[in-house]
Amino acid sequence: MAYRDHTKVVHIGSIAIGGGNPIAIQSMTNTRTDDVKATVAQIHRLEEAGCEIIRCTVPTIACARAIREIKKQIRIPLVADIHFDYKMAIAAIENGADKIRINPGNIGGKDRIRAVVDCAKERDVPIRVGVNSGSLEKDLVEKYGGVTPEGLVESALDKVGMVEDCGYDNIVISIKSSDVLTCVKAHELLAKKTRYPLHVGITEAGTVYGGNIKSAIGLGIILYEGIGDTIRVSLSGDPVEEIRSAKQILRDLKLRQGGVEVTSCPTCGRTRIDLIGLADQVEKMVQKYPYNIKVAVMGCAVNGPGEAREADIGIAGGDGEGLLIKKGQIVKKVPEDQLLSVLRDELDHWQN
């Protein structure tokens, strides 16, 4: 049985995580939170892409107050990201944040931690206790001879204890590293020591190219082991790319259904069409369709039907003429420049 099936259920606004609930996809805005118009516009794009929980930074009281206005215009739960200033955590909760993310170790003494926890408790707002490799305490670095999985886990459980000591257990744990194997091992250790739901990600993963690879490897291993209740793919790029990547990771691990899966051949000397461009267009086009089907994009009519046999629908092109394929069978021939529009028409009228 997966660890995630036994984690505590935590409600973040309208979304329930833990206890075997579907793994929720998160992202974070990169706008100024106090720029309500820009922040709402970005969240709407993320909602459309499939984001289910959004996090916004709250470094100032103006940002905390903006949460109230932002929430009026969005549909998904909002998490307030807090660094150092406990007053911002309280202000964010008072302005309607559905969850706060803090590191109890860097917001001050016990009185400040209790003030935040009491405010969260009053409104039943979950607290995400976040620890990452960059914030690991010096004494734990010295104890373990560097930043290690064991040190990260000890730090996280220590911070969880600070919240528990205030009489609160509405908690989500986040424990991240930019090193894939460190992150994997830390989650394996932590999952055996707690039943709080885990937010999983590879922090500071990198660019859309490099970050996707690191995230796919790290998240793939962690999720396959049955660990993780909500995820974020952290990329230096458009946050929408984080959602697309997270959805793909979950689909490929069979942890989520729905959405069109696109397969395409890697091209070879037989390819006589702009297959790379066509495949990119198809991948973007299918994002709006909810079907749980597979679409194949093939570069030639020689192997296209055979390679597309496992797909529900496929297109193949070559030498000016294209093919529409269903379940490995050629349905009709079409002009090559109409392949995309023919596929779109098929999807618009798709019936299983």
Short mmCIF file of C-alpha atoms in Angstrom, two decimals:
data_model
loop_
_atom_site.label_atom_id
_atom_site.label_comp_id
_atom_site.label_asym_id
_atom_site.label_seq_id
_atom_site.Cartn_x
_atom_site.Cartn_y
_atom_site.Cartn_z
CA MET A 1 0.00 0.00 0.00
CA ALA A 2 1.32 3.46 -0.91
CA TYR A 3 2.41 5.76 1.91
CA ARG A 4 0.08 8.42 0.52
CA ASP A 5 -2.97 6.25 1.21
CA HIS A 6 -2.30 6.53 4.96
CA THR A 7 -1.40 10.20 5.29
CA LYS A 8 -3.58 12.61 7.23
CA VAL A 9 -6.25 14.38 5.17
CA VAL A 10 -5.73 18.14 5.06
CA HIS A 11 -8.15 20.58 3.44
CA ILE A 12 -6.68 23.51 1.53
CA GLY A 13 -9.71 25.55 0.61
CA SER A 14 -11.80 23.29 -1.60
CA ILE A 15 -8.95 20.81 -2.21
CA ALA A 16 -8.36 17.79 0.02
CA ILE A 17 -4.89 16.24 0.02
CA GLY A 18 -3.60 13.15 1.80
CA GLY A 19 -5.42 9.97 2.68
CA GLY A 20 -5.30 8.68 -0.87
CA ASN A 21 -6.90 11.78 -2.40
CA PRO A 22 -5.69 12.65 -5.93
CA ILE A 23 -2.24 14.25 -5.99
CA ALA A 24 -2.80 17.98 -6.38
CA ILE A 25 -0.75 20.10 -8.78
CA GLN A 26 0.68 23.38 -7.53
CA SER A 27 2.58 26.32 -8.93
CA MET A 28 3.72 29.73 -7.72
CA THR A 29 3.16 33.15 -9.23
CA ASN A 30 6.17 35.23 -10.23
CA THR A 31 4.30 38.55 -10.33
CA ARG A 32 4.34 41.11 -7.54
CA THR A 33 1.55 39.91 -5.30
CA ASP A 34 0.43 43.46 -4.58
CA ASP A 35 -0.11 43.92 -8.32
CA VAL A 36 -3.53 42.32 -8.13
CA LYS A 37 -4.34 42.66 -11.83
CA ALA A 38 -1.14 40.98 -13.02
CA THR A 39 -1.30 38.28 -10.35
CA VAL A 40 -4.92 37.40 -11.11
CA ALA A 41 -4.18 37.30 -14.84
CA GLN A 42 -1.34 34.84 -14.27
CA ILE A 43 -3.42 32.68 -11.95
CA HIS A 44 -6.19 32.53 -14.55
CA ARG A 45 -3.66 31.20 -17.09
CA LEU A 46 -2.50 28.63 -14.55
CA GLU A 47 -6.06 27.60 -13.71
CA GLU A 48 -6.75 27.06 -17.40
CA ALA A 49 -3.62 24.90 -17.69
CA GLY A 50 -4.74 22.70 -14.78
CA CYS A 51 -3.20 24.26 -11.67
CA GLU A 52 -5.13 23.24 -8.56
CA ILE A 53 -3.35 25.18 -5.79
CA ILE A 54 -1.47 28.46 -6.23
CA ARG A 55 1.18 29.99 -3.97
CA CYS A 56 1.99 33.71 -3.78
CA THR A 57 4.85 35.38 -1.95
CA VAL A 58 3.89 37.72 0.90
CA PRO A 59 6.90 39.89 1.81
CA THR A 60 4.91 43.04 2.69
CA ILE A 61 1.65 44.02 4.33
CA ALA A 62 0.47 45.31 0.93
CA CYS A 63 0.91 41.79 -0.47
CA ALA A 64 -0.97 40.29 2.47
CA ARG A 65 -3.88 42.67 1.92
CA ALA A 66 -3.87 41.91 -1.81
CA ILE A 67 -4.74 38.28 -1.03
CA ARG A 68 -8.32 39.30 -0.18
CA GLU A 69 -8.80 40.93 -3.58
CA ILE A 70 -7.03 38.16 -5.48
CA LYS A 71 -9.18 35.46 -3.91
CA LYS A 72 -12.35 37.20 -5.07
CA GLN A 73 -11.26 36.68 -8.67
CA ILE A 74 -9.81 33.16 -8.74
CA ARG A 75 -11.24 29.66 -8.35
CA ILE A 76 -8.37 27.72 -6.76
CA PRO A 77 -6.98 27.79 -3.19
CA LEU A 78 -4.23 30.31 -2.44
CA VAL A 79 -1.17 29.60 -0.28
CA ALA A 80 0.77 32.49 1.26
CA ASP A 81 4.54 32.05 1.17
CA ILE A 82 6.14 33.60 4.26
CA HIS A 83 9.82 34.29 4.95
CA PHE A 84 11.10 35.55 8.29
CA ASP A 85 8.28 37.94 9.27
CA TYR A 86 5.63 36.29 11.44
CA LYS A 87 3.43 39.38 11.10
CA MET A 88 3.05 38.64 7.38
CA ALA A 89 1.83 35.14 8.19
CA ILE A 90 -0.83 36.50 10.52
CA ALA A 91 -1.86 39.19 8.03
CA ALA A 92 -2.09 36.64 5.21
CA ILE A 93 -4.34 34.39 7.27
CA GLU A 94 -6.53 37.33 8.29
CA ASN A 95 -6.89 38.27 4.62
CA GLY A 96 -8.11 34.83 3.61
CA ALA A 97 -5.09 32.69 2.70
CA ASP A 98 -6.15 29.04 2.43
CA LYS A 99 -2.78 27.83 3.70
CA ILE A 100 0.50 29.39 4.77
CA ARG A 101 4.00 28.16 4.08
CA ILE A 102 6.55 28.93 6.79
CA ASN A 103 9.80 27.68 8.25
CA PRO A 104 9.11 27.97 12.00
CA GLY A 105 12.84 28.11 12.58
CA ASN A 106 13.32 31.47 10.91
CA ILE A 107 10.32 33.54 12.00
CA GLY A 108 11.49 34.19 15.56
CA GLY A 109 11.05 32.72 19.02
CA LYS A 110 8.33 30.56 20.54
CA ASP A 111 6.01 33.51 21.18
CA ARG A 112 5.99 34.42 17.48
CA ILE A 113 5.46 30.83 16.39
CA ARG A 114 2.57 30.51 18.83
CA ALA A 115 1.03 33.75 17.57
CA VAL A 116 1.04 32.40 14.01
CA VAL A 117 -0.25 28.97 15.03
CA ASP A 118 -3.02 30.45 17.18
CA CYS A 119 -4.17 32.59 14.26
CA ALA A 120 -4.13 29.58 11.92
CA LYS A 121 -5.93 27.43 14.48
CA GLU A 122 -8.67 30.01 14.92
CA ARG A 123 -9.47 29.82 11.19
CA ASP A 124 -8.50 26.15 10.65
CA VAL A 125 -5.85 27.19 8.11
CA PRO A 126 -3.23 24.51 7.34
CA ILE A 127 0.44 25.26 7.87
CA ARG A 128 2.96 23.94 5.40
CA VAL A 129 6.22 23.48 7.26
CA GLY A 130 8.90 23.99 4.65
CA VAL A 131 12.56 23.03 4.94
CA ASN A 132 15.10 22.92 2.12
CA SER A 133 18.78 22.27 1.69
CA GLY A 134 19.62 25.97 1.57
CA SER A 135 18.06 26.61 4.98
CA LEU A 136 19.50 23.61 6.84
CA GLU A 137 20.84 24.69 10.23
CA LYS A 138 24.61 24.86 10.73
CA ASP A 139 24.54 22.46 13.66
CA LEU A 140 22.84 19.81 11.51
CA VAL A 141 25.31 20.41 8.67
CA GLU A 142 28.14 19.85 11.15
CA LYS A 143 26.42 16.86 12.77
CA TYR A 144 25.95 15.00 9.48
CA GLY A 145 29.02 16.29 7.67
CA GLY A 146 27.14 18.31 5.09
CA VAL A 147 23.64 18.68 3.73
CA THR A 148 22.28 15.16 3.96
CA PRO A 149 18.87 13.47 3.78
CA GLU A 150 19.13 12.61 7.46
CA GLY A 151 19.80 16.24 8.37
CA LEU A 152 16.88 17.50 6.28
CA VAL A 153 14.51 15.01 7.90
CA GLU A 154 15.68 15.88 11.41
CA SER A 155 15.23 19.58 10.66
CA ALA A 156 11.75 19.09 9.23
CA LEU A 157 10.52 16.99 12.15
CA ASP A 158 11.98 19.49 14.60
CA LYS A 159 10.01 22.32 12.91
CA VAL A 160 6.85 20.20 12.86
CA GLY A 161 7.34 19.68 16.59
CA MET A 162 7.34 23.45 17.11
CA VAL A 163 3.85 23.65 15.60
CA GLU A 164 2.63 20.55 17.42
CA ASP A 165 3.84 22.01 20.72
CA CYS A 166 1.36 24.82 20.14
CA GLY A 167 -1.44 22.26 19.99
CA TYR A 168 -1.93 22.17 16.22
CA ASP A 169 -1.67 19.31 13.75
CA ASN A 170 -3.23 20.74 10.59
CA ILE A 171 0.14 20.39 8.89
CA VAL A 172 1.69 19.67 5.51
CA ILE A 173 5.44 19.00 5.27
CA SER A 174 7.72 20.15 2.47
CA ILE A 175 11.31 18.91 2.40
CA LYS A 176 13.30 19.83 -0.68
CA SER A 177 16.75 19.75 -2.17
CA SER A 178 18.11 20.74 -5.57
CA ASP A 179 20.04 17.46 -5.58
CA VAL A 180 17.80 14.73 -6.97
CA LEU A 181 19.17 11.77 -5.02
CA THR A 182 19.32 13.72 -1.75
CA CYS A 183 15.69 14.72 -2.25
CA VAL A 184 14.61 11.15 -3.03
CA LYS A 185 16.36 9.68 0.02
CA ALA A 186 15.01 12.42 2.29
CA HIS A 187 11.44 11.65 1.23
CA GLU A 188 11.96 7.92 1.70
CA LEU A 189 13.16 8.54 5.25
CA LEU A 190 10.50 11.11 6.08
CA ALA A 191 7.60 9.02 4.78
CA LYS A 192 8.46 6.34 7.34
CA LYS A 193 8.50 8.83 10.21
CA THR A 194 5.32 10.85 9.69
CA ARG A 195 1.74 10.60 8.53
CA TYR A 196 1.39 14.25 7.61
CA PRO A 197 0.81 14.79 3.88
CA LEU A 198 3.92 15.69 1.90
CA HIS A 199 4.34 18.42 -0.68
CA VAL A 200 6.97 17.12 -3.10
CA GLY A 201 9.29 18.92 -5.48
CA ILE A 202 12.89 19.33 -6.57
CA THR A 203 13.73 22.87 -5.48
CA GLU A 204 15.62 25.24 -7.78
CA ALA A 205 15.53 22.54 -10.43
CA GLY A 206 16.64 24.84 -13.24
CA THR A 207 15.46 25.86 -16.68
CA VAL A 208 12.51 24.43 -18.57
CA TYR A 209 14.93 21.96 -20.18
CA GLY A 210 17.19 20.96 -17.29
CA GLY A 211 14.58 21.47 -14.59
CA ASN A 212 12.10 19.22 -16.34
CA ILE A 213 14.63 16.41 -16.54
CA LYS A 214 15.61 16.71 -12.87
CA SER A 215 11.99 16.97 -11.79
CA ALA A 216 10.88 14.04 -13.92
CA ILE A 217 13.61 11.84 -12.43
CA GLY A 218 13.18 12.95 -8.82
CA LEU A 219 9.41 13.22 -8.74
CA GLY A 220 9.10 10.08 -10.80
CA ILE A 221 11.02 8.01 -8.25
CA ILE A 222 9.31 9.55 -5.22
CA LEU A 223 5.79 9.27 -6.61
CA TYR A 224 6.36 5.75 -7.93
CA GLU A 225 7.30 4.71 -4.40
CA GLY A 226 3.88 5.87 -3.24
CA ILE A 227 5.12 9.07 -1.58
CA GLY A 228 3.68 12.53 -2.11
CA ASP A 229 0.27 14.14 -1.82
CA THR A 230 0.78 17.37 -3.76
CA ILE A 231 3.54 18.39 -6.16
CA ARG A 232 5.22 21.32 -7.84
CA VAL A 233 7.64 21.19 -10.75
CA SER A 234 9.92 24.18 -10.07
CA LEU A 235 11.19 25.75 -13.30
CA SER A 236 12.95 28.97 -14.27
CA GLY A 237 10.34 29.83 -16.87
CA ASP A 238 6.67 30.44 -17.46
CA PRO A 239 4.79 28.84 -14.52
CA VAL A 240 2.35 27.35 -17.04
CA GLU A 241 5.17 25.03 -18.10
CA GLU A 242 5.28 23.72 -14.52
CA ILE A 243 1.65 22.63 -14.78
CA ARG A 244 2.10 20.96 -18.16
CA SER A 245 5.10 19.05 -16.84
CA ALA A 246 3.40 18.01 -13.60
CA LYS A 247 0.37 16.70 -15.48
CA GLN A 248 2.60 14.73 -17.81
CA ILE A 249 4.57 13.18 -14.94
CA LEU A 250 1.37 12.11 -13.19
CA ARG A 251 -0.14 10.70 -16.39
CA ASP A 252 2.97 8.74 -17.29
CA LEU A 253 3.01 7.22 -13.79
CA LYS A 254 -0.70 6.32 -14.18
CA LEU A 255 -1.47 8.48 -11.16
CA ARG A 256 -3.86 10.66 -13.11
CA GLN A 257 -6.22 10.07 -15.98
CA GLY A 258 -7.68 12.53 -18.41
CA GLY A 259 -6.01 14.61 -21.03
CA VAL A 260 -4.67 13.59 -24.39
CA GLU A 261 -1.31 11.81 -24.44
CA VAL A 262 0.80 12.66 -27.49
CA THR A 263 3.42 10.30 -28.88
CA SER A 264 5.61 11.17 -31.85
CA CYS A 265 8.46 9.53 -33.70
CA PRO A 266 12.00 10.92 -33.35
CA THR A 267 12.33 11.58 -37.13
CA CYS A 268 14.75 9.91 -39.50
CA GLY A 269 15.94 10.21 -43.08
CA ARG A 270 12.51 9.21 -44.40
CA THR A 271 10.85 12.25 -42.81
CA ARG A 272 9.68 14.67 -45.46
CA ILE A 273 7.56 16.98 -43.32
CA ASP A 274 8.23 19.38 -40.49
CA LEU A 275 7.40 16.70 -37.94
CA ILE A 276 8.97 18.56 -35.05
CA GLY A 277 6.85 21.63 -35.72
CA LEU A 278 3.74 19.53 -36.30
CA ALA A 279 4.21 17.57 -33.08
CA ASP A 280 4.69 20.80 -31.12
CA GLN A 281 1.48 22.20 -32.60
CA VAL A 282 -0.43 19.03 -31.77
CA GLU A 283 0.86 18.99 -28.18
CA LYS A 284 -0.33 22.55 -27.61
CA MET A 285 -3.63 21.98 -29.39
CA VAL A 286 -4.68 18.94 -27.35
CA GLN A 287 -4.31 20.66 -23.98
CA LYS A 288 -7.96 21.72 -23.99
CA TYR A 289 -9.39 18.24 -24.59
CA PRO A 290 -10.37 16.18 -21.52
CA TYR A 291 -10.28 12.80 -23.29
CA ASN A 292 -8.18 10.00 -21.85
CA ILE A 293 -6.81 8.96 -25.24
CA LYS A 294 -3.50 8.63 -27.07
CA VAL A 295 -2.65 10.57 -30.22
CA ALA A 296 0.30 9.60 -32.43
CA VAL A 297 2.14 11.99 -34.75
CA MET A 298 4.28 10.12 -37.27
CA GLY A 299 6.71 11.36 -39.86
CA CYS A 300 6.13 9.02 -42.78
CA ALA A 301 3.52 6.76 -44.32
CA VAL A 302 5.86 3.75 -44.33
CA ASN A 303 5.86 2.94 -40.63
CA GLY A 304 3.19 5.40 -39.48
CA PRO A 305 0.20 3.03 -39.30
CA GLY A 306 2.19 0.33 -37.52
CA GLU A 307 3.85 2.69 -35.04
CA ALA A 308 0.49 4.33 -34.33
CA ARG A 309 -1.26 1.00 -33.70
CA GLU A 310 -1.44 1.54 -29.93
CA ALA A 311 -2.82 5.06 -30.35
CA ASP A 312 -6.52 5.85 -30.54
CA ILE A 313 -5.92 8.28 -33.35
CA GLY A 314 -2.88 9.23 -35.38
CA ILE A 315 -1.62 11.28 -38.27
CA ALA A 316 1.32 10.56 -40.55
CA GLY A 317 2.79 12.62 -43.35
CA GLY A 318 5.18 12.33 -46.22
CA ASP A 319 5.77 13.61 -49.77
CA GLY A 320 2.77 15.91 -49.83
CA GLU A 321 0.18 13.39 -48.69
CA GLY A 322 -0.90 12.62 -45.15
CA LEU A 323 -2.80 9.85 -43.46
CA LEU A 324 -5.46 9.84 -40.78
CA ILE A 325 -5.17 6.67 -38.70
CA LYS A 326 -7.49 5.14 -36.12
CA LYS A 327 -6.50 2.12 -34.03
CA GLY A 328 -3.69 1.39 -36.50
CA GLN A 329 -5.97 1.43 -39.54
CA ILE A 330 -5.74 4.04 -42.29
CA VAL A 331 -9.05 5.90 -42.39
CA LYS A 332 -8.33 8.31 -45.19
CA LYS A 333 -5.68 10.23 -47.06
CA VAL A 334 -5.57 13.99 -46.76
CA PRO A 335 -3.37 16.79 -48.08
CA GLU A 336 -0.37 17.14 -45.85
CA ASP A 337 -1.09 20.77 -45.02
CA GLN A 338 -4.49 19.75 -43.64
CA LEU A 339 -3.24 17.17 -41.12
CA LEU A 340 -3.54 19.48 -38.14
CA SER A 341 -7.04 20.69 -39.02
CA VAL A 342 -8.23 17.12 -39.73
CA LEU A 343 -6.92 15.98 -36.37
CA ARG A 344 -8.59 18.93 -34.64
CA ASP A 345 -11.89 18.08 -36.31
CA GLU A 346 -11.60 14.46 -35.19
CA LEU A 347 -10.95 15.52 -31.61
CA ASP A 348 -13.80 18.02 -31.64
CA HIS A 349 -16.17 15.18 -32.53
CA TRP A 350 -14.41 12.37 -30.66
CA GLN A 351 -16.49 9.53 -29.29
CA ASN A 352 -15.04 6.43 -27.66
#
